[in-house]
GROMACS .gro file of C-alpha atoms in nm:
model
  364
    1MET     CA    1  -0.001  -0.012  -0.003
    2ARG     CA    2   0.146   0.340  -0.113
    3THR     CA    3   0.151   0.595   0.187
    4SER     CA    4   0.259   0.955   0.204
    5LYS     CA    5   0.482   1.059   0.484
    6ILE     CA    6   0.645   1.395   0.596
    7GLU     CA    7   0.927   1.446   0.838
    8LEU     CA    8   0.939   1.773   0.997
    9ASN     CA    9   1.168   1.891   1.276
   10GLN     CA   10   0.992   1.695   1.545
   11LEU     CA   11   0.687   1.541   1.403
   12LYS     CA   12   0.659   1.260   1.148
   13ILE     CA   13   0.312   1.219   0.986
   14GLU     CA   14   0.208   0.940   0.755
   15ILE     CA   15  -0.127   0.930   0.564
   16PHE     CA   16  -0.257   0.596   0.443
   17GLY     CA   17  -0.555   0.435   0.255
   18LEU     CA   18  -0.769   0.534  -0.037
   19SER     CA   19  -1.071   0.724  -0.092
   20HIS     CA   20  -1.269   0.407  -0.122
   21SER     CA   21  -1.067   0.160   0.077
   22PRO     CA   22  -1.225   0.019   0.377
   23GLU     CA   23  -1.030   0.301   0.602
   24ILE     CA   24  -0.806   0.575   0.585
   25GLY     CA   25  -0.577   0.687   0.877
   26VAL     CA   26  -0.278   0.860   1.025
   27ILE     CA   27   0.041   0.768   1.192
   28ILE     CA   28   0.199   1.045   1.399
   29GLU     CA   29   0.556   1.012   1.563
   30GLY     CA   30   0.711   1.253   1.785
   31LEU     CA   31   0.403   1.377   1.996
   32PRO     CA   32   0.546   1.433   2.348
   33ALA     CA   33   0.381   1.211   2.629
   34GLY     CA   34   0.083   1.374   2.824
   35GLU     CA   35  -0.091   1.581   2.563
   36GLN     CA   36  -0.443   1.582   2.636
   37VAL     CA   37  -0.679   1.496   2.336
   38ASP     CA   38  -1.040   1.600   2.379
   39GLN     CA   39  -1.205   1.336   2.149
   40GLU     CA   40  -1.526   1.521   2.142
   41LYS     CA   41  -1.365   1.837   2.044
   42LEU     CA   42  -1.164   1.663   1.783
   43GLN     CA   43  -1.471   1.494   1.622
   44ALA     CA   44  -1.646   1.844   1.606
   45PHE     CA   45  -1.347   1.974   1.409
   46LEU     CA   46  -1.349   1.670   1.181
   47GLU     CA   47  -1.704   1.718   1.122
   48ARG     CA   48  -1.655   2.051   0.977
   49ARG     CA   49  -1.462   1.888   0.697
   50ALA     CA   50  -1.682   1.588   0.672
   51PRO     CA   51  -1.880   1.529   0.353
   52GLY     CA   52  -2.254   1.538   0.304
   53ARG     CA   53  -2.332   1.814   0.577
   54SER     CA   54  -2.478   2.081   0.337
   55ALA     CA   55  -2.616   2.165   0.000
   56GLU     CA   56  -2.285   2.317  -0.101
   57ALA     CA   57  -2.109   1.982  -0.047
   58THR     CA   58  -2.104   1.641  -0.207
   59ALA     CA   59  -2.388   1.419  -0.148
   60ARG     CA   60  -2.151   1.129  -0.001
   61LYS     CA   61  -2.213   1.124   0.363
   62GLU     CA   62  -1.964   1.001   0.605
   63PRO     CA   63  -1.945   0.987   0.986
   64ASP     CA   64  -1.557   1.054   0.975
   65LYS     CA   65  -1.542   0.901   1.331
   66ALA     CA   66  -1.185   0.888   1.456
   67GLU     CA   67  -1.089   0.555   1.601
   68PHE     CA   68  -0.750   0.549   1.805
   69ILE     CA   69  -0.563   0.235   1.774
   70GLU     CA   70  -0.246   0.300   1.961
   71GLY     CA   71  -0.059   0.598   2.135
   72LEU     CA   72  -0.359   0.723   2.330
   73VAL     CA   73  -0.425   0.614   2.688
   74ASN     CA   74  -0.688   0.788   2.904
   75GLN     CA   75  -0.733   1.064   2.651
   76GLN     CA   76  -0.350   1.136   2.664
   77THR     CA   77  -0.071   1.083   2.435
   78ASP     CA   78   0.162   0.813   2.570
   79GLY     CA   79   0.474   0.931   2.380
   80THR     CA   80   0.480   0.635   2.137
   81THR     CA   81   0.356   0.632   1.784
   82LEU     CA   82  -0.022   0.737   1.766
   83LYS     CA   83  -0.207   0.564   1.508
   84ALA     CA   84  -0.577   0.656   1.435
   85ILE     CA   85  -0.824   0.543   1.152
   86ILE     CA   86  -1.151   0.671   0.991
   87LYS     CA   87  -1.376   0.400   0.825
   88ASN     CA   88  -1.511   0.462   0.485
   89THR     CA   89  -1.873   0.377   0.489
   90ASN     CA   90  -2.035   0.521   0.193
   91THR     CA   91  -1.856   0.429  -0.111
   92ARG     CA   92  -1.983   0.384  -0.478
   93SER     CA   93  -1.680   0.266  -0.657
   94HIS     CA   94  -1.878   0.167  -0.976
   95ASP     CA   95  -1.940   0.544  -1.045
   96TYR     CA   96  -1.573   0.556  -1.155
   97ASP     CA   97  -1.563   0.261  -1.396
   98ASN     CA   98  -1.552   0.482  -1.696
   99ILE     CA   99  -1.238   0.670  -1.587
  100ILE     CA  100  -1.037   0.377  -1.580
  101ASP     CA  101  -0.956   0.429  -1.949
  102VAL     CA  102  -1.045   0.789  -1.979
  103PRO     CA  103  -0.873   1.031  -1.764
  104ARG     CA  104  -1.043   1.323  -1.589
  105PRO     CA  105  -0.922   1.663  -1.706
  106GLY     CA  106  -0.786   1.858  -1.394
  107HIS     CA  107  -0.727   1.535  -1.202
  108ALA     CA  108  -0.404   1.330  -1.164
  109ASP     CA  109  -0.545   1.033  -1.348
  110TYR     CA  110  -0.303   1.044  -1.660
  111PRO     CA  111   0.025   1.111  -1.477
  112ALA     CA  112  -0.057   0.859  -1.216
  113PHE     CA  113  -0.150   0.612  -1.504
  114VAL     CA  114   0.198   0.662  -1.648
  115LYS     CA  115   0.394   0.668  -1.326
  116TYR     CA  116   0.213   0.363  -1.184
  117LYS     CA  117   0.189   0.172  -1.509
  118GLY     CA  118  -0.174   0.156  -1.494
  119ALA     CA  119  -0.181   0.008  -1.147
  120GLN     CA  120  -0.328   0.299  -0.976
  121GLU     CA  121  -0.658   0.286  -0.792
  122THR     CA  122  -0.915   0.536  -0.961
  123ALA     CA  123  -1.230   0.509  -0.765
  124GLY     CA  124  -1.281   0.840  -0.582
  125GLY     CA  125  -0.946   0.958  -0.686
  126GLY     CA  126  -0.748   0.667  -0.501
  127HIS     CA  127  -0.427   0.822  -0.335
  128PHE     CA  128  -0.497   1.154  -0.488
  129SER     CA  129  -0.832   1.222  -0.329
  130GLY     CA  130  -0.933   1.497  -0.107
  131ARG     CA  131  -1.082   1.233   0.126
  132LEU     CA  132  -0.729   1.192   0.261
  133THR     CA  133  -0.748   1.536   0.422
  134ALA     CA  134  -0.961   1.369   0.692
  135PRO     CA  135  -0.689   1.184   0.875
  136LEU     CA  136  -0.473   1.494   0.813
  137CYS     CA  137  -0.732   1.684   1.015
  138ILE     CA  138  -0.672   1.427   1.285
  139ALA     CA  139  -0.321   1.524   1.318
  140GLY     CA  140  -0.400   1.908   1.295
  141GLY     CA  141  -0.679   1.884   1.524
  142ILE     CA  142  -0.450   1.713   1.795
  143CYS     CA  143  -0.172   1.991   1.732
  144MET     CA  144  -0.432   2.277   1.747
  145GLN     CA  145  -0.539   2.149   2.111
  146ALA     CA  146  -0.174   2.148   2.220
  147LEU     CA  147  -0.124   2.503   2.077
  148GLN     CA  148  -0.443   2.636   2.253
  149ARG     CA  149  -0.308   2.533   2.575
  150GLU     CA  150   0.003   2.731   2.490
  151GLY     CA  151  -0.233   3.031   2.427
  152ILE     CA  152  -0.196   3.007   2.049
  153GLU     CA  153  -0.537   3.021   1.850
  154ILE     CA  154  -0.588   2.935   1.477
  155GLY     CA  155  -0.878   3.018   1.253
  156ALA     CA  156  -0.972   3.056   0.882
  157HIS     CA  157  -1.245   3.176   0.684
  158ILE     CA  158  -1.375   3.183   0.327
  159TYR     CA  159  -1.191   3.486   0.182
  160SER     CA  160  -1.370   3.469  -0.161
  161ILE     CA  161  -1.554   3.259  -0.394
  162GLN     CA  162  -1.462   3.363  -0.760
  163LYS     CA  163  -1.538   3.725  -0.750
  164ILE     CA  164  -1.738   3.729  -0.425
  165TYR     CA  165  -1.529   3.860  -0.121
  166ASP     CA  166  -1.580   3.814   0.250
  167THR     CA  167  -1.461   4.075   0.492
  168PRO     CA  168  -1.092   4.011   0.549
  169PHE     CA  169  -0.936   3.934   0.898
  170ASP     CA  170  -0.821   4.259   1.084
  171PRO     CA  171  -0.440   4.191   1.035
  172MET     CA  172  -0.370   4.341   1.389
  173ALA     CA  173  -0.644   4.172   1.579
  174PRO     CA  174  -0.829   3.886   1.385
  175SER     CA  175  -1.148   3.752   1.519
  176PHE     CA  176  -1.243   3.403   1.454
  177ALA     CA  177  -1.610   3.454   1.532
  178LEU     CA  178  -1.765   3.328   1.211
  179CYS     CA  179  -2.124   3.256   1.089
  180ASP     CA  180  -2.273   2.930   1.180
  181HIS     CA  181  -2.270   2.646   0.926
  182PHE     CA  182  -2.066   2.859   0.655
  183PRO     CA  183  -1.733   2.973   0.744
  184VAL     CA  184  -1.739   3.364   0.656
  185ILE     CA  185  -1.730   3.666   0.860
  186ASN     CA  186  -2.003   3.865   0.653
  187ALA     CA  187  -2.321   3.670   0.648
  188GLU     CA  188  -2.439   3.867   0.328
  189ALA     CA  189  -2.133   3.774   0.132
  190GLY     CA  190  -2.169   3.416   0.244
  191GLU     CA  191  -2.539   3.395   0.106
  192GLN     CA  192  -2.408   3.521  -0.214
  193MET     CA  193  -2.138   3.272  -0.215
  194LYS     CA  194  -2.378   2.983  -0.160
  195GLN     CA  195  -2.610   3.114  -0.439
  196LEU     CA  196  -2.305   3.123  -0.677
  197ILE     CA  197  -2.222   2.759  -0.579
  198HIS     CA  198  -2.588   2.649  -0.624
  199GLU     CA  199  -2.589   2.809  -0.970
  200ALA     CA  200  -2.249   2.629  -1.081
  201LYS     CA  201  -2.385   2.297  -0.947
  202ALA     CA  202  -2.708   2.337  -1.150
  203ASP     CA  203  -2.503   2.418  -1.452
  204GLY     CA  204  -2.294   2.097  -1.400
  205ASP     CA  205  -1.994   2.315  -1.323
  206SER     CA  206  -1.789   2.418  -1.013
  207VAL     CA  207  -1.622   2.723  -0.861
  208GLY     CA  208  -1.296   2.783  -0.658
  209GLY     CA  209  -1.188   3.053  -0.422
  210MET     CA  210  -0.944   3.162  -0.146
  211ILE     CA  211  -0.907   3.081   0.215
  212GLU     CA  212  -0.763   3.316   0.478
  213CYS     CA  213  -0.609   3.175   0.782
  214ALA     CA  214  -0.456   3.343   1.088
  215ALA     CA  215  -0.279   3.239   1.408
  216THR     CA  216  -0.263   3.463   1.715
  217GLY     CA  217  -0.081   3.447   2.059
  218LEU     CA  218   0.253   3.334   1.891
  219PRO     CA  219   0.566   3.412   2.075
  220VAL     CA  220   0.864   3.591   1.900
  221GLY     CA  221   1.113   3.375   1.722
  222LEU     CA  222   0.947   3.070   1.630
  223GLY     CA  223   1.108   2.923   1.320
  224GLU     CA  224   1.449   2.942   1.154
  225HIS     CA  225   1.625   3.117   0.841
  226MET     CA  226   1.613   2.988   0.494
  227PHE     CA  227   1.504   2.620   0.466
  228TYR     CA  228   1.344   2.592   0.802
  229GLY     CA  229   1.136   2.899   0.803
  230ILE     CA  230   0.769   2.885   0.919
  231GLU     CA  231   0.654   3.003   0.568
  232ASN     CA  232   0.851   2.696   0.421
  233THR     CA  233   0.699   2.453   0.654
  234ILE     CA  234   0.333   2.590   0.614
  235SER     CA  235   0.381   2.595   0.245
  236ARG     CA  236   0.504   2.248   0.231
  237LEU     CA  237   0.203   2.108   0.421
  238ILE     CA  238  -0.036   2.336   0.240
  239PHE     CA  239   0.043   2.187  -0.089
  240ALA     CA  240  -0.023   1.841   0.048
  241VAL     CA  241  -0.395   1.952   0.023
  242PRO     CA  242  -0.536   1.856  -0.309
  243ALA     CA  243  -0.683   2.146  -0.504
  244VAL     CA  244  -0.417   2.401  -0.354
  245LYS     CA  245  -0.260   2.625  -0.646
  246GLY     CA  246  -0.111   2.893  -0.444
  247ILE     CA  247  -0.008   3.075  -0.116
  248GLU     CA  248   0.063   3.411   0.000
  249PHE     CA  249   0.180   3.556   0.335
  250GLY     CA  250   0.085   3.910   0.460
  251GLU     CA  251   0.048   4.147   0.167
  252GLY     CA  252   0.178   3.861  -0.057
  253PHE     CA  253   0.186   3.956  -0.430
  254HIS     CA  254   0.028   4.290  -0.352
  255ALA     CA  255   0.373   4.377  -0.179
  256ALA     CA  256   0.488   4.400  -0.551
  257MET     CA  257   0.279   4.722  -0.601
  258LEU     CA  258   0.403   4.894  -0.293
  259TYR     CA  259   0.709   5.120  -0.197
  260GLY     CA  260   0.931   4.998   0.073
  261SER     CA  261   0.798   5.299   0.296
  262GLU     CA  262   0.452   5.144   0.251
  263ASN     CA  263   0.537   4.779   0.294
  264ASN     CA  264   0.769   4.828   0.598
  265ASP     CA  265   0.600   4.794   0.940
  266ALA     CA  266   0.725   5.044   1.197
  267TYR     CA  267   0.807   4.922   1.551
  268VAL     CA  268   0.628   5.091   1.839
  269MET     CA  269   0.609   5.040   2.212
  270GLN     CA  270   0.243   4.939   2.305
  271GLN     CA  271   0.152   4.885   2.665
  272GLY     CA  272   0.513   4.792   2.764
  273GLN     CA  273   0.535   4.554   2.448
  274ILE     CA  274   0.718   4.584   2.120
  275GLN     CA  275   0.482   4.544   1.818
  276THR     CA  276   0.437   4.696   1.472
  277LYS     CA  277   0.212   4.962   1.374
  278THR     CA  278   0.086   4.769   1.087
  279ASN     CA  279   0.103   4.407   0.984
  280HIS     CA  280   0.201   4.383   0.604
  281HIS     CA  281   0.454   4.109   0.680
  282GLY     CA  282   0.178   3.894   0.816
  283GLY     CA  283   0.353   3.808   1.133
  284LEU     CA  284   0.665   3.650   0.982
  285LEU     CA  285   1.012   3.794   0.909
  286GLY     CA  286   1.321   3.607   0.812
  287GLY     CA  287   1.114   3.285   0.852
  288MET     CA  288   1.056   3.351   1.213
  289THR     CA  289   0.748   3.469   1.383
  290SER     CA  290   0.748   3.859   1.484
  291GLY     CA  291   0.471   3.813   1.753
  292MET     CA  292   0.223   3.972   1.555
  293PRO     CA  293  -0.078   3.776   1.407
  294LEU     CA  294   0.040   3.526   1.139
  295LEU     CA  295  -0.178   3.570   0.813
  296PHE     CA  296  -0.174   3.385   0.483
  297LYS     CA  297  -0.403   3.315   0.200
  298THR     CA  298  -0.460   3.000  -0.005
  299VAL     CA  299  -0.587   2.952  -0.354
  300ILE     CA  300  -0.830   2.665  -0.398
  301LYS     CA  301  -0.905   2.556  -0.758
  302PRO     CA  302  -1.250   2.466  -0.892
  303THR     CA  303  -1.338   2.106  -0.834
  304PRO     CA  304  -1.214   1.913  -1.150
  305SER     CA  305  -1.486   1.663  -1.138
  306ILE     CA  306  -1.788   1.833  -1.305
  307ALA     CA  307  -2.109   1.698  -1.469
  308LYS     CA  308  -2.036   1.894  -1.792
  309GLU     CA  309  -1.933   1.685  -2.104
  310GLN     CA  310  -1.543   1.732  -2.127
  311ASP     CA  311  -1.282   1.633  -2.405
  312SER     CA  312  -1.032   1.348  -2.310
  313ILE     CA  313  -0.882   1.062  -2.465
  314SER     CA  314  -0.897   0.678  -2.436
  315LEU     CA  315  -0.580   0.547  -2.291
  316SER     CA  316  -0.641   0.198  -2.450
  317LYS     CA  317  -0.749   0.312  -2.816
  318LYS     CA  318  -0.519   0.613  -2.822
  319GLU     CA  319  -0.792   0.840  -2.967
  320ASN     CA  320  -0.999   1.126  -2.862
  321THR     CA  321  -1.318   1.086  -2.685
  322LYS     CA  322  -1.583   1.248  -2.459
  323LEU     CA  323  -1.603   1.208  -2.085
  324ILE     CA  324  -1.883   1.281  -1.836
  325VAL     CA  325  -1.772   1.234  -1.476
  326LYS     CA  326  -2.013   1.039  -1.266
  327GLY     CA  327  -2.026   0.998  -0.902
  328ARG     CA  328  -2.082   1.239  -0.603
  329HIS     CA  329  -1.861   1.574  -0.615
  330ASP     CA  330  -1.853   1.901  -0.417
  331PRO     CA  331  -1.934   2.193  -0.672
  332CYS     CA  332  -1.700   2.398  -0.451
  333ILE     CA  333  -1.445   2.248  -0.219
  334VAL     CA  334  -1.365   2.585  -0.050
  335PRO     CA  335  -1.596   2.549   0.249
  336ARG     CA  336  -1.478   2.197   0.356
  337ALA     CA  337  -1.114   2.294   0.310
  338VAL     CA  338  -1.118   2.570   0.562
  339PRO     CA  339  -1.056   2.326   0.858
  340VAL     CA  340  -0.801   2.149   0.657
  341ILE     CA  341  -0.605   2.491   0.619
  342GLU     CA  342  -0.629   2.541   0.978
  343ALA     CA  343  -0.517   2.176   1.050
  344VAL     CA  344  -0.186   2.215   0.851
  345CYS     CA  345  -0.126   2.543   0.988
  346ALA     CA  346  -0.157   2.376   1.336
  347ILE     CA  347   0.099   2.101   1.249
  348ALA     CA  348   0.345   2.351   1.113
  349LEU     CA  349   0.330   2.566   1.430
  350TYR     CA  350   0.320   2.302   1.692
  351ASP     CA  351   0.632   2.144   1.528
  352ALA     CA  352   0.800   2.482   1.551
  353LEU     CA  353   0.695   2.515   1.912
  354LEU     CA  354   0.829   2.165   1.984
  355THR     CA  355   1.168   2.262   1.812
  356GLU     CA  356   1.193   2.580   2.013
  357LYS     CA  357   1.133   2.400   2.345
  358GLU     CA  358   1.404   2.124   2.263
  359ASN     CA  359   1.630   2.415   2.176
  360GLU     CA  360   1.562   2.604   2.494
  361ASN     CA  361   1.626   2.268   2.706
  362GLY     CA  362   1.964   2.244   2.519
  363THR     CA  363   1.885   1.901   2.368
  364HIS     CA  364   1.941   2.012   2.011
   0.00000   0.00000   0.00000
């Protein structure tokens, strides 16, 4: 079974399973002993990502119940390898019979066919499915709880769906109070977004957008220069999320339009603390946290599985053909991707925090 594994400074995370396999799961190494895991809170976090919860999501409904196999004793990590699984209960693999020979535009079907010599699993996207972000959220949810005990909070919202924009976070003091059931700050913008998603679905199409994520309560100096900067780690994890096409921190690409005098954030003393007047840098300088809120935006492409007829080719006949994708798919993946972005941010920041503690203890 092919798995995907990442090794950070302290944490090692391995994701296994397929979109339509009996189960998917995660193996985590490097968690210190004694970290409390509130399983009810974790389950609520997983349900924010779970399919079949709204009219804007896929009709595939999964409970996404996390089952801990090892590494958790009395709701606490025991310092050994942690393993958790999620069972797949609502698969319809026959919906994907026609893509065995005809690759879907926008998907990994064709390069995977070449790389694995036709031996890849295609049902539900197999190894390349967004379904595998569910066990990633187990890892991220555990890290998020550990960060909260350190006074670090993480939150995200839909920044945009196509050209409809939500109210952005206040870069100096982001508030994570969002509308119920749809992760936006501005309820009116959220309704417009939902209407656009419904229209795209009715037309057999899909839409994409952007997600803005923030973290508050960060100490100064987490991270490293160059290859081990916070931006590096977050970006590496972010691009493990299917459908992500870009990321920017702080002003991001807009900084190219500014003068240095506009983009620089002046230092000031505020109630006995050093901070900056503005936060164009998004809380990160030289790969390290500055003490200001961390902010970044992530681009999510339109869901490639759409009901419209598309041009493709027959791999066996080597000729052009038409394709209609069957199955159940999100007309917009952005709302369900919001907790996934929070999860990967939490993994990156918790790893940086563990690294900093190790350095302070003189064991690194």
